[in-house]
Short mmCIF file of C-alpha atoms and ligand atoms in Angstrom, two decimals:
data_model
loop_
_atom_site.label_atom_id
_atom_site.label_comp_id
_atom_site.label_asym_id
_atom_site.label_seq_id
_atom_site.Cartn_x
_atom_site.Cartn_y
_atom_site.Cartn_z
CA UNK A 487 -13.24 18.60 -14.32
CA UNK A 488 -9.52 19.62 -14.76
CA UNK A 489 -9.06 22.84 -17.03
CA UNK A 490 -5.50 23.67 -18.33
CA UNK A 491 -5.14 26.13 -20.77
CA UNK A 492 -2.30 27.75 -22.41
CA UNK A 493 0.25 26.94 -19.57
CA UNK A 494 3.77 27.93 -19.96
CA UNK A 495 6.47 26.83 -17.20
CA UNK A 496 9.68 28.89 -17.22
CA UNK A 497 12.00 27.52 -13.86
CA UNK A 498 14.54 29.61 -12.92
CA UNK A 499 17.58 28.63 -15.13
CA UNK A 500 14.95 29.65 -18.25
CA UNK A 501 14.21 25.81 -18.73
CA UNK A 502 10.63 25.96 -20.24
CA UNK A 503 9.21 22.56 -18.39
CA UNK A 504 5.12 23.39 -19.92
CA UNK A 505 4.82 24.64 -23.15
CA UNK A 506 1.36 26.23 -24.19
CA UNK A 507 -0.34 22.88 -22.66
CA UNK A 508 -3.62 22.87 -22.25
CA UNK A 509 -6.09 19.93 -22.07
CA UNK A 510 -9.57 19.45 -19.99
CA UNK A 511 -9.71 15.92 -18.00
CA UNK A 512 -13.19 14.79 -16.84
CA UNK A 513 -14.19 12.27 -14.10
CA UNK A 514 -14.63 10.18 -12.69
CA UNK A 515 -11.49 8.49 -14.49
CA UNK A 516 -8.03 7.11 -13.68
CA UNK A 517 -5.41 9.05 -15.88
CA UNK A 518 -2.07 8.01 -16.94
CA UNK A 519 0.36 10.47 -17.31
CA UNK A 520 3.03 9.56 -19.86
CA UNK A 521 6.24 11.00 -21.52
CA UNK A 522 10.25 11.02 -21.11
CA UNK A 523 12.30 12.16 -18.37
CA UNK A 524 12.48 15.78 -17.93
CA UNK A 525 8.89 15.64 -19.96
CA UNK A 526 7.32 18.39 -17.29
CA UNK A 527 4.82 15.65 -15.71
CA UNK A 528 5.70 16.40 -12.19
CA UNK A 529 5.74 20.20 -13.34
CA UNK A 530 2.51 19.25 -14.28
CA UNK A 531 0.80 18.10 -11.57
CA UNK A 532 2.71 20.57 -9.61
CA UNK A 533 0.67 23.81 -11.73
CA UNK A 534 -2.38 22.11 -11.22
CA UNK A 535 -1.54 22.93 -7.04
CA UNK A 536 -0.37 25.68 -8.05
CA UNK A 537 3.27 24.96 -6.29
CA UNK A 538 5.35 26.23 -9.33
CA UNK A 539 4.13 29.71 -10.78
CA UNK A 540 2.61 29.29 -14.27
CA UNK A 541 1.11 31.62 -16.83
CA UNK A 542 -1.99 30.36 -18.16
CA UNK A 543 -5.25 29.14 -16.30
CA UNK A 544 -5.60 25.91 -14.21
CA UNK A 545 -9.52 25.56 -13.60
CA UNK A 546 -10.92 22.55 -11.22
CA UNK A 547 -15.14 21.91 -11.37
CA UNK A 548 -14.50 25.84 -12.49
CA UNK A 549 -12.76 26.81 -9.56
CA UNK A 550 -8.87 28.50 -8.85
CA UNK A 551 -7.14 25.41 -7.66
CA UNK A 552 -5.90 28.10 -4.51
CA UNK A 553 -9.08 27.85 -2.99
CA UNK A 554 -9.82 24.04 -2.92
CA UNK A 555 -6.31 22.74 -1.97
CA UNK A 556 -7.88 20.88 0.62
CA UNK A 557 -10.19 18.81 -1.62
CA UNK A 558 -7.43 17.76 -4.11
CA UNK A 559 -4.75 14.87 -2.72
CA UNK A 560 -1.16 14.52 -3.84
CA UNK A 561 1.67 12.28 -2.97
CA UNK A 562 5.23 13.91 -4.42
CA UNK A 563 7.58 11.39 -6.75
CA UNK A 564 9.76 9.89 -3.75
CA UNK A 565 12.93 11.06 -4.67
CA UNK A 566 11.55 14.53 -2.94
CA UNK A 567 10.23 12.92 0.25
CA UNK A 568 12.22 13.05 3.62
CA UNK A 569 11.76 9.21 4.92
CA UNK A 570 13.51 10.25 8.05
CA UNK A 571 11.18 12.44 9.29
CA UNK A 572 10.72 10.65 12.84
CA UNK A 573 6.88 9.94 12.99
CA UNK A 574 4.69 6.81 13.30
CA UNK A 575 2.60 5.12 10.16
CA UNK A 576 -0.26 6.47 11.89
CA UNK A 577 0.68 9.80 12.91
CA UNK A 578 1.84 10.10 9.47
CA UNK A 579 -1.34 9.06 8.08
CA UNK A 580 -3.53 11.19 10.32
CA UNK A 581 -1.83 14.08 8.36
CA UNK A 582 -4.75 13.81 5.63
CA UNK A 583 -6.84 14.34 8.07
CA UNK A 584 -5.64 18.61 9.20
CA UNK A 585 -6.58 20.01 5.81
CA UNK A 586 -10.16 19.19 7.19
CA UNK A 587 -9.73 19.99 10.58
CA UNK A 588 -7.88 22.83 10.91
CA UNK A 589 -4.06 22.21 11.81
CA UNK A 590 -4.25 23.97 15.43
CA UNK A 591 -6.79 21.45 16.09
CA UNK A 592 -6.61 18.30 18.03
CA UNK A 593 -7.97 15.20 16.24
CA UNK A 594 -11.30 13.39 17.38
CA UNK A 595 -12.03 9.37 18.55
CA UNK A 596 -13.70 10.03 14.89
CA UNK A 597 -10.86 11.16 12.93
CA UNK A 598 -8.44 8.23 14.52
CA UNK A 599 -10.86 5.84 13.81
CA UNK A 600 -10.72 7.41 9.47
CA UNK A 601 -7.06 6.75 10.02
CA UNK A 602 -7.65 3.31 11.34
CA UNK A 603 -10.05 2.51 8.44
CA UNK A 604 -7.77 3.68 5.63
CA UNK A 605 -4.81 1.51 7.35
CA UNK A 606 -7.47 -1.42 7.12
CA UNK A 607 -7.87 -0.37 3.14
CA UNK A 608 -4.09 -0.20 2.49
CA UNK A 609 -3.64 -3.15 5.01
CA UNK A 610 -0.84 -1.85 7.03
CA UNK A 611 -3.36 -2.38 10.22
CA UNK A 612 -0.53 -3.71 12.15
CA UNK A 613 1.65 -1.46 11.31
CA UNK A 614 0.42 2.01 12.99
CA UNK A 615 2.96 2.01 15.42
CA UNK A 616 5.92 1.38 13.02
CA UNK A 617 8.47 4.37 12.32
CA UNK A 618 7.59 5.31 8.82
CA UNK A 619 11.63 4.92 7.91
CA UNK A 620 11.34 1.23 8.93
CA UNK A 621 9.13 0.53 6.09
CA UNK A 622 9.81 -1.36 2.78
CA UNK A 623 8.87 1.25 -0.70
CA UNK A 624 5.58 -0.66 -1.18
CA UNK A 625 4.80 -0.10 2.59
CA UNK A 626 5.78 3.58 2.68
CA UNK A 627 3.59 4.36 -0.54
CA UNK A 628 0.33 2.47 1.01
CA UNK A 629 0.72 4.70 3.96
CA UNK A 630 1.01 7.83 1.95
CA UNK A 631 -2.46 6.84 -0.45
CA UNK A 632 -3.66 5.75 3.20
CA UNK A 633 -3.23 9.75 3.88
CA UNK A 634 -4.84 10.66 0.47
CA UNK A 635 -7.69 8.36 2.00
CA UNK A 636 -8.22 10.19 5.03
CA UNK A 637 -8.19 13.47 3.01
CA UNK A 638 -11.24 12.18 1.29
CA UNK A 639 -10.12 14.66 -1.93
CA UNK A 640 -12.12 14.60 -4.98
CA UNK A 641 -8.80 14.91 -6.63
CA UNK A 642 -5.90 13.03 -6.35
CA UNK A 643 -2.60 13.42 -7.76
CA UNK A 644 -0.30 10.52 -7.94
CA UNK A 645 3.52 11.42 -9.09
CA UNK A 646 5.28 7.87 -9.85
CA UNK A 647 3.81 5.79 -6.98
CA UNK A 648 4.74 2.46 -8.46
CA UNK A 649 8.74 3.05 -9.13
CA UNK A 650 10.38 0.43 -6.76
CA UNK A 651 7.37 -0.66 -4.80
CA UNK A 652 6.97 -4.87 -4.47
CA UNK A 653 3.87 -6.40 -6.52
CA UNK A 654 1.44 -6.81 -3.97
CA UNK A 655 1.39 -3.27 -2.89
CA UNK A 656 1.36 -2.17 -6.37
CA UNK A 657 -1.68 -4.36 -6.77
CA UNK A 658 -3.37 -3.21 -3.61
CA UNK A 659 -3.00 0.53 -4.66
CA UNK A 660 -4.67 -0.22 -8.34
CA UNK A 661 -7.41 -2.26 -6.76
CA UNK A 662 -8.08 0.78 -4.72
CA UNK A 663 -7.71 3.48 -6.93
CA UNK A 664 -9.97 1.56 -9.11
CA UNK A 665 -12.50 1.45 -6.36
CA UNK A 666 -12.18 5.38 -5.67
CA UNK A 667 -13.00 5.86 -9.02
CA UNK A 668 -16.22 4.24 -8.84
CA UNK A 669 -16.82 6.60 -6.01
CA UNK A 670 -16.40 9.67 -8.26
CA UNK A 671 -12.67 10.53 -8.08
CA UNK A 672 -10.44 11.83 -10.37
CA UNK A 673 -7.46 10.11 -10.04
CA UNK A 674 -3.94 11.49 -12.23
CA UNK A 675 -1.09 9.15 -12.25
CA UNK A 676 2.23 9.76 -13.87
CA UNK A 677 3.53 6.74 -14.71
CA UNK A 678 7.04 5.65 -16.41
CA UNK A 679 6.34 1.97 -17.68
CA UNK A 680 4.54 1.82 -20.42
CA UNK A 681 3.75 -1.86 -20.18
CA UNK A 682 0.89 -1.45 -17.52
CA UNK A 683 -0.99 1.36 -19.20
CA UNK A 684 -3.63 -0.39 -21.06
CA UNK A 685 -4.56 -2.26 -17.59
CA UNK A 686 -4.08 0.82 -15.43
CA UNK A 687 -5.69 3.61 -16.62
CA UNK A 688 -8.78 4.46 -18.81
CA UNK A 689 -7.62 7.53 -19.83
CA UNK A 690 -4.12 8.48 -21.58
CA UNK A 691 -2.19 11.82 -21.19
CA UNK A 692 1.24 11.80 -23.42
CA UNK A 693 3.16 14.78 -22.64
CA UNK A 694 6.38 15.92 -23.95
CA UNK A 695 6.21 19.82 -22.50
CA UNK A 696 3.32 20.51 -25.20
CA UNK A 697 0.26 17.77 -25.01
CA UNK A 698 1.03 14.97 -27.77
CA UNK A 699 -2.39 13.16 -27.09
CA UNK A 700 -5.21 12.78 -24.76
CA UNK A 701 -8.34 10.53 -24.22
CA UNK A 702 -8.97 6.92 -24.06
CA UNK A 703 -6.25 5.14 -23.64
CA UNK A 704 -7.01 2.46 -26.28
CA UNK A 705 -6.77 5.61 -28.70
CA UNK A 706 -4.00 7.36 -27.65
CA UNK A 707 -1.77 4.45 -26.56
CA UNK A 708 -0.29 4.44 -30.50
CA UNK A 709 2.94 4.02 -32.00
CA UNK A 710 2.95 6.81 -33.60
CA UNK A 711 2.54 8.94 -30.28
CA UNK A 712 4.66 7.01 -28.07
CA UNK A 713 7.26 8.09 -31.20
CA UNK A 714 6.90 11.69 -30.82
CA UNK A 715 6.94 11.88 -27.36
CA UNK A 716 10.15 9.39 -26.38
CA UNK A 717 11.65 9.70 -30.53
CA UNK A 718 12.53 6.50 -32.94
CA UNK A 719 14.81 4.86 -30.34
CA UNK A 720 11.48 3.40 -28.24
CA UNK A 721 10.65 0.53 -30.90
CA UNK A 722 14.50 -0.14 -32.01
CA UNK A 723 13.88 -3.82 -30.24
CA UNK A 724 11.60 -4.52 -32.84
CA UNK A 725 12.87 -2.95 -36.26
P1 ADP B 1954 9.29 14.87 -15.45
O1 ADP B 1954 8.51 14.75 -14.18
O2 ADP B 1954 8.47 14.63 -16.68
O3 ADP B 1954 10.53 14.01 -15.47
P2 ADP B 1954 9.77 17.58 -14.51
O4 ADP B 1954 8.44 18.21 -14.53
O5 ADP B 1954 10.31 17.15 -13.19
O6 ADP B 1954 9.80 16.38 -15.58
O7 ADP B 1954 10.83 18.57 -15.12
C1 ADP B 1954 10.67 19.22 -16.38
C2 ADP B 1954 11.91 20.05 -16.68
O8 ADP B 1954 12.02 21.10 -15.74
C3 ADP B 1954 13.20 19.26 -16.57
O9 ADP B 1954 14.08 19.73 -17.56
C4 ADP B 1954 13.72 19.58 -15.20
O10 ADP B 1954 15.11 19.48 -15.12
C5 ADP B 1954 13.23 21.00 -15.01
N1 ADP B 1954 12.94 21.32 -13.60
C6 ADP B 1954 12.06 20.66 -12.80
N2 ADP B 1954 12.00 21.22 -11.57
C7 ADP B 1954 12.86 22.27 -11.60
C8 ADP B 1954 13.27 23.27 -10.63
N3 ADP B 1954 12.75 23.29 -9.40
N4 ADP B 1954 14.17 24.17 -11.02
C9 ADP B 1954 14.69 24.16 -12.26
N5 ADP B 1954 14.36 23.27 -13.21
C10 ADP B 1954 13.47 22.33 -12.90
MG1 MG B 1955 8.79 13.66 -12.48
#
Protein backbone atom coordinates (compact mmCIF):
# COMPACT_ATOMS: atom_id res chain seq x y z
CA UNK A 1 0.00 0.00 0.00
CA UNK A 2 0.85 3.67 -0.92
CA UNK A 3 0.22 6.20 2.06
CA UNK A 4 0.19 10.00 1.27
CA UNK A 5 -0.93 12.21 3.73
CA UNK A 6 -1.11 15.86 4.03
CA UNK A 7 1.68 16.56 1.39
CA UNK A 8 2.51 20.04 0.54
CA UNK A 9 5.14 20.79 -2.41
CA UNK A 10 6.66 24.28 -2.31
CA UNK A 11 9.64 24.38 -5.43
CA UNK A 12 11.87 26.96 -5.20
CA UNK A 13 10.20 29.97 -7.01
CA UNK A 14 7.24 29.38 -4.09
CA UNK A 15 5.12 27.43 -6.79
CA UNK A 16 3.03 25.09 -4.49
CA UNK A 17 3.01 21.85 -7.04
CA UNK A 18 1.06 19.36 -3.92
CA UNK A 19 -1.40 20.85 -1.95
CA UNK A 20 -2.47 18.99 1.36
CA UNK A 21 -2.82 15.67 -0.93
CA UNK A 22 -3.19 12.77 0.62
CA UNK A 23 -4.75 9.48 -0.62
CA UNK A 24 -3.88 5.58 0.23
CA UNK A 25 -3.54 3.31 -3.11
CA UNK A 26 -3.74 -0.49 -2.58
CA UNK A 27 -2.52 -3.37 -4.82
CA UNK A 28 -2.19 -5.11 -6.67
CA UNK A 29 -3.76 -2.46 -9.22
CA UNK A 30 -2.80 -0.43 -12.31
CA UNK A 31 -3.40 3.37 -11.49
CA UNK A 32 -4.01 6.15 -13.77
CA UNK A 33 -2.81 9.29 -12.87
CA UNK A 34 -4.85 12.15 -14.35
CA UNK A 35 -5.02 16.03 -14.38
CA UNK A 36 -3.75 19.22 -16.48
CA UNK A 37 -0.40 20.32 -17.23
CA UNK A 38 1.47 21.73 -14.43
CA UNK A 39 -1.20 19.46 -12.24
CA UNK A 40 1.91 18.21 -9.82
CA UNK A 41 1.66 14.43 -11.21
CA UNK A 42 5.30 14.11 -11.88
CA UNK A 43 5.78 16.08 -8.47
CA UNK A 44 3.84 13.37 -7.41
CA UNK A 45 5.41 10.44 -8.15
CA UNK A 46 8.57 12.26 -7.54
CA UNK A 47 7.51 12.65 -3.31
CA UNK A 48 6.60 9.24 -3.31
CA UNK A 49 10.83 8.65 -4.06
CA UNK A 50 11.29 11.10 -2.12
CA UNK A 51 13.39 13.17 -4.99
CA UNK A 52 11.65 16.58 -4.24
CA UNK A 53 11.47 17.49 -0.40
CA UNK A 54 7.85 17.41 0.87
CA UNK A 55 6.16 18.07 4.18
CA UNK A 56 3.78 15.50 5.02
CA UNK A 57 4.21 11.58 5.20
CA UNK A 58 4.72 9.21 2.19
CA UNK A 59 4.24 5.57 3.73
CA UNK A 60 4.86 2.30 1.36
CA UNK A 61 3.51 -1.42 3.00
CA UNK A 62 4.21 1.10 6.20
CA UNK A 63 7.60 1.79 5.42
CA UNK A 64 9.78 5.44 4.69
CA UNK A 65 10.00 5.19 0.97
CA UNK A 66 14.15 6.08 1.81
CA UNK A 67 14.68 2.73 2.84
CA UNK A 68 13.07 0.59 0.04
CA UNK A 69 14.20 2.64 -3.04
CA UNK A 70 15.42 -0.40 -4.41
CA UNK A 71 12.08 -2.29 -4.43
CA UNK A 72 10.07 0.57 -6.09
CA UNK A 73 10.76 1.12 -10.17
CA UNK A 74 10.44 4.41 -12.00
CA UNK A 75 10.96 5.55 -15.50
CA UNK A 76 11.12 9.73 -15.58
CA UNK A 77 8.58 11.59 -18.30
CA UNK A 78 11.14 11.66 -21.37
CA UNK A 79 11.50 15.12 -21.76
CA UNK A 80 14.11 14.66 -18.61
CA UNK A 81 16.01 11.70 -20.05
CA UNK A 82 19.51 12.11 -21.76
CA UNK A 83 19.05 9.71 -25.03
CA UNK A 84 22.63 10.37 -25.81
CA UNK A 85 24.08 8.81 -23.11
CA UNK A 86 26.43 6.35 -25.22
CA UNK A 87 25.41 2.81 -23.92
CA UNK A 88 23.96 -0.37 -25.48
CA UNK A 89 20.02 -1.57 -25.07
CA UNK A 90 21.45 -4.09 -22.93
CA UNK A 91 23.89 -2.38 -20.89
CA UNK A 92 21.21 0.04 -20.39
CA UNK A 93 18.84 -2.50 -19.31
CA UNK A 94 21.19 -4.35 -16.98
CA UNK A 95 20.98 -1.03 -14.97
CA UNK A 96 17.78 -2.52 -13.07
CA UNK A 97 19.68 -5.00 -12.16
CA UNK A 98 22.66 -2.75 -9.50
CA UNK A 99 19.98 -1.67 -7.05
CA UNK A 100 20.08 -5.52 -6.25
CA UNK A 101 23.51 -6.15 -6.63
CA UNK A 102 25.34 -3.62 -5.29
CA UNK A 103 26.76 -1.02 -7.94
CA UNK A 104 30.64 -1.88 -7.26
CA UNK A 105 29.66 -5.25 -8.23
CA UNK A 106 30.18 -7.09 -11.40
CA UNK A 107 27.04 -8.76 -12.85
CA UNK A 108 26.59 -12.69 -12.95
CA UNK A 109 25.88 -15.33 -16.20
CA UNK A 110 22.50 -15.05 -13.93
CA UNK A 111 21.85 -11.48 -13.95
CA UNK A 112 22.64 -11.23 -17.98
CA UNK A 113 20.52 -13.92 -18.57
CA UNK A 114 17.32 -11.50 -16.29
CA UNK A 115 18.36 -8.92 -18.82
CA UNK A 116 18.05 -11.29 -21.69
CA UNK A 117 14.61 -12.48 -20.44
CA UNK A 118 13.08 -9.03 -19.94
CA UNK A 119 14.42 -8.08 -23.65
CA UNK A 120 12.45 -11.37 -24.69
CA UNK A 121 9.24 -9.75 -22.65
CA UNK A 122 9.58 -6.28 -24.26
CA UNK A 123 10.75 -8.04 -27.54
CA UNK A 124 13.70 -5.97 -28.36
CA UNK A 125 15.76 -9.52 -28.30
CA UNK A 126 17.59 -8.42 -31.30
CA UNK A 127 18.23 -5.40 -30.33
CA UNK A 128 20.82 -5.71 -27.24
CA UNK A 129 23.55 -4.53 -29.10
CA UNK A 130 21.83 -1.38 -30.53
CA UNK A 131 22.97 2.19 -29.17
CA UNK A 132 20.03 3.19 -27.10
CA UNK A 133 19.97 6.76 -29.24
CA UNK A 134 19.36 4.66 -32.41
CA UNK A 135 16.05 3.64 -31.19
CA UNK A 136 12.51 4.74 -32.29
CA UNK A 137 10.24 6.33 -28.81
CA UNK A 138 8.31 3.02 -28.63
CA UNK A 139 11.71 1.14 -28.68
CA UNK A 140 13.47 3.37 -26.15
CA UNK A 141 10.41 3.09 -23.61
CA UNK A 142 10.32 -0.97 -23.92
CA UNK A 143 13.92 -0.90 -22.98
CA UNK A 144 13.42 1.35 -20.04
CA UNK A 145 10.12 -1.01 -18.53
CA UNK A 146 12.67 -3.85 -19.71
CA UNK A 147 14.95 -2.18 -16.78
CA UNK A 148 11.92 -1.84 -14.38
CA UNK A 149 11.73 -5.72 -15.23
CA UNK A 150 15.03 -6.61 -14.17
CA UNK A 151 14.54 -4.51 -10.99
CA UNK A 152 11.80 -6.89 -10.10
CA UNK A 153 10.17 -3.74 -7.83
CA UNK A 154 6.98 -4.25 -6.14
CA UNK A 155 6.38 -0.73 -7.15
CA UNK A 156 6.54 0.85 -10.25
CA UNK A 157 6.19 4.29 -11.24
CA UNK A 158 5.40 5.14 -14.76
CA UNK A 159 5.59 9.12 -15.65
CA UNK A 160 3.90 9.48 -19.30
CA UNK A 161 5.30 6.33 -20.99
CA UNK A 162 2.87 6.37 -23.86
CA UNK A 163 3.41 10.19 -25.22
CA UNK A 164 4.85 9.61 -28.80
CA UNK A 165 5.49 5.91 -28.66
CA UNK A 166 4.03 3.79 -32.02
CA UNK A 167 0.89 1.40 -31.24
CA UNK A 168 2.46 -1.78 -30.96
CA UNK A 169 4.81 -0.84 -28.26
CA UNK A 170 2.14 0.91 -26.50
CA UNK A 171 0.24 -2.33 -26.69
CA UNK A 172 3.12 -4.50 -25.64
CA UNK A 173 3.75 -2.32 -22.47
CA UNK A 174 -0.20 -2.58 -21.37
CA UNK A 175 -0.22 -6.28 -22.06
CA UNK A 176 2.66 -6.43 -19.69
CA UNK A 177 1.84 -4.21 -17.10
CA UNK A 178 -1.38 -6.01 -17.03
CA UNK A 179 0.46 -9.22 -16.52
CA UNK A 180 2.70 -7.67 -13.59
CA UNK A 181 -0.27 -6.87 -11.96
CA UNK A 182 -1.48 -10.26 -11.73
CA UNK A 183 1.84 -10.93 -10.15
CA UNK A 184 1.15 -8.50 -7.27
CA UNK A 185 2.49 -5.12 -8.49
CA UNK A 186 1.47 -1.86 -7.98
CA UNK A 187 1.75 -0.19 -10.98
CA UNK A 188 1.15 4.15 -11.08
CA UNK A 189 0.84 5.60 -14.46
CA UNK A 190 0.39 9.24 -15.23
CA UNK A 191 -1.26 9.46 -18.19
CA UNK A 192 -2.42 12.62 -20.45
CA UNK A 193 -5.16 11.07 -22.84
CA UNK A 194 -8.07 10.57 -21.40
CA UNK A 195 -9.49 8.36 -24.11
CA UNK A 196 -7.61 5.12 -22.97
CA UNK A 197 -8.40 5.31 -19.29
CA UNK A 198 -11.36 3.13 -18.96
CA UNK A 199 -9.21 0.28 -20.88
CA UNK A 200 -5.96 1.05 -19.09
CA UNK A 201 -6.29 1.27 -15.67
CA UNK A 202 -8.59 -0.12 -12.89
CA UNK A 203 -8.02 2.45 -10.68
CA UNK A 204 -8.41 6.42 -11.23
CA UNK A 205 -6.31 9.20 -9.53
CA UNK A 206 -7.53 12.91 -10.74
CA UNK A 207 -5.22 15.38 -9.42
CA UNK A 208 -5.21 19.03 -9.78
CA UNK A 209 -2.41 19.86 -6.81
CA UNK A 210 -5.19 18.77 -4.13
CA UNK A 211 -6.79 15.06 -4.91
CA UNK A 212 -10.19 15.67 -6.95
CA UNK A 213 -11.08 11.83 -6.89
CA UNK A 214 -9.78 8.44 -6.35
CA UNK A 215 -10.90 4.73 -6.77
CA UNK A 216 -12.34 2.72 -9.49
CA UNK A 217 -12.05 4.13 -12.43
CA UNK A 218 -15.63 3.45 -13.63
CA UNK A 219 -16.49 5.83 -10.56
CA UNK A 220 -14.24 8.43 -10.75
CA UNK A 221 -13.91 8.71 -14.56
CA UNK A 222 -17.09 11.47 -14.36
CA UNK A 223 -17.87 14.58 -15.97
CA UNK A 224 -18.18 16.31 -13.28
CA UNK A 225 -14.48 15.52 -12.11
CA UNK A 226 -12.80 15.68 -15.31
CA UNK A 227 -14.57 19.47 -14.96
CA UNK A 228 -12.88 20.44 -11.89
CA UNK A 229 -9.72 19.22 -12.59
CA UNK A 230 -9.10 20.53 -16.51
CA UNK A 231 -12.34 23.51 -16.01
CA UNK A 232 -15.56 23.91 -18.52
CA UNK A 233 -13.38 24.16 -21.66
CA UNK A 234 -12.84 20.00 -21.70
CA UNK A 235 -16.53 19.21 -23.02
CA UNK A 236 -16.92 22.58 -25.24
CA UNK A 237 -16.94 19.93 -28.40
CA UNK A 238 -20.04 18.76 -27.22
CA UNK A 239 -22.18 21.75 -25.72
P1 LIG B 1 2.60 17.75 -14.17
O1 LIG B 1 3.50 16.56 -14.19
O2 LIG B 1 1.23 17.45 -13.66
O3 LIG B 1 2.51 18.45 -15.50
P2 LIG B 1 4.61 18.86 -12.39
O4 LIG B 1 4.55 18.00 -11.19
O5 LIG B 1 5.74 18.63 -13.34
O6 LIG B 1 3.20 18.82 -13.14
O7 LIG B 1 4.70 20.37 -11.96
C1 LIG B 1 3.80 20.98 -11.03
C2 LIG B 1 4.15 22.46 -10.90
O8 LIG B 1 5.43 22.60 -10.31
C3 LIG B 1 4.22 23.18 -12.23
O9 LIG B 1 3.72 24.48 -12.05
C4 LIG B 1 5.69 23.20 -12.55
O10 LIG B 1 6.03 24.30 -13.36
C5 LIG B 1 6.31 23.29 -11.18
N1 LIG B 1 7.62 22.62 -11.11
C6 LIG B 1 7.88 21.32 -11.40
N2 LIG B 1 9.18 21.02 -11.21
C7 LIG B 1 9.76 22.16 -10.76
C8 LIG B 1 11.11 22.52 -10.37
N3 LIG B 1 12.09 21.61 -10.39
N4 LIG B 1 11.32 23.77 -9.98
C9 LIG B 1 10.33 24.68 -9.96
N5 LIG B 1 9.06 24.43 -10.30
C10 LIG B 1 8.76 23.19 -10.71
MG1 LIG C 1 4.65 15.71 -15.64
Amino acid sequence: MIECKNLNVIYQNEILALDDFSVSINGPTITGIIGPNGAGKSTLLKAILSIVSYSGVVLINGENPKKILKRIAYVEQKTAIDFTFPINVKECVSLGVYPNVGITKRLKKDNWNQVSEALKAVRLEEFEQRQINTLSGGQFQRVLLARCLVQKADIILLDEPFVGIDSVSEQIIVQILKLLKENGKTILIVHHDLSKVTQYFDQLLIINKKLISFGQTEEVFTKTNLKEAYGDSIFVEEE
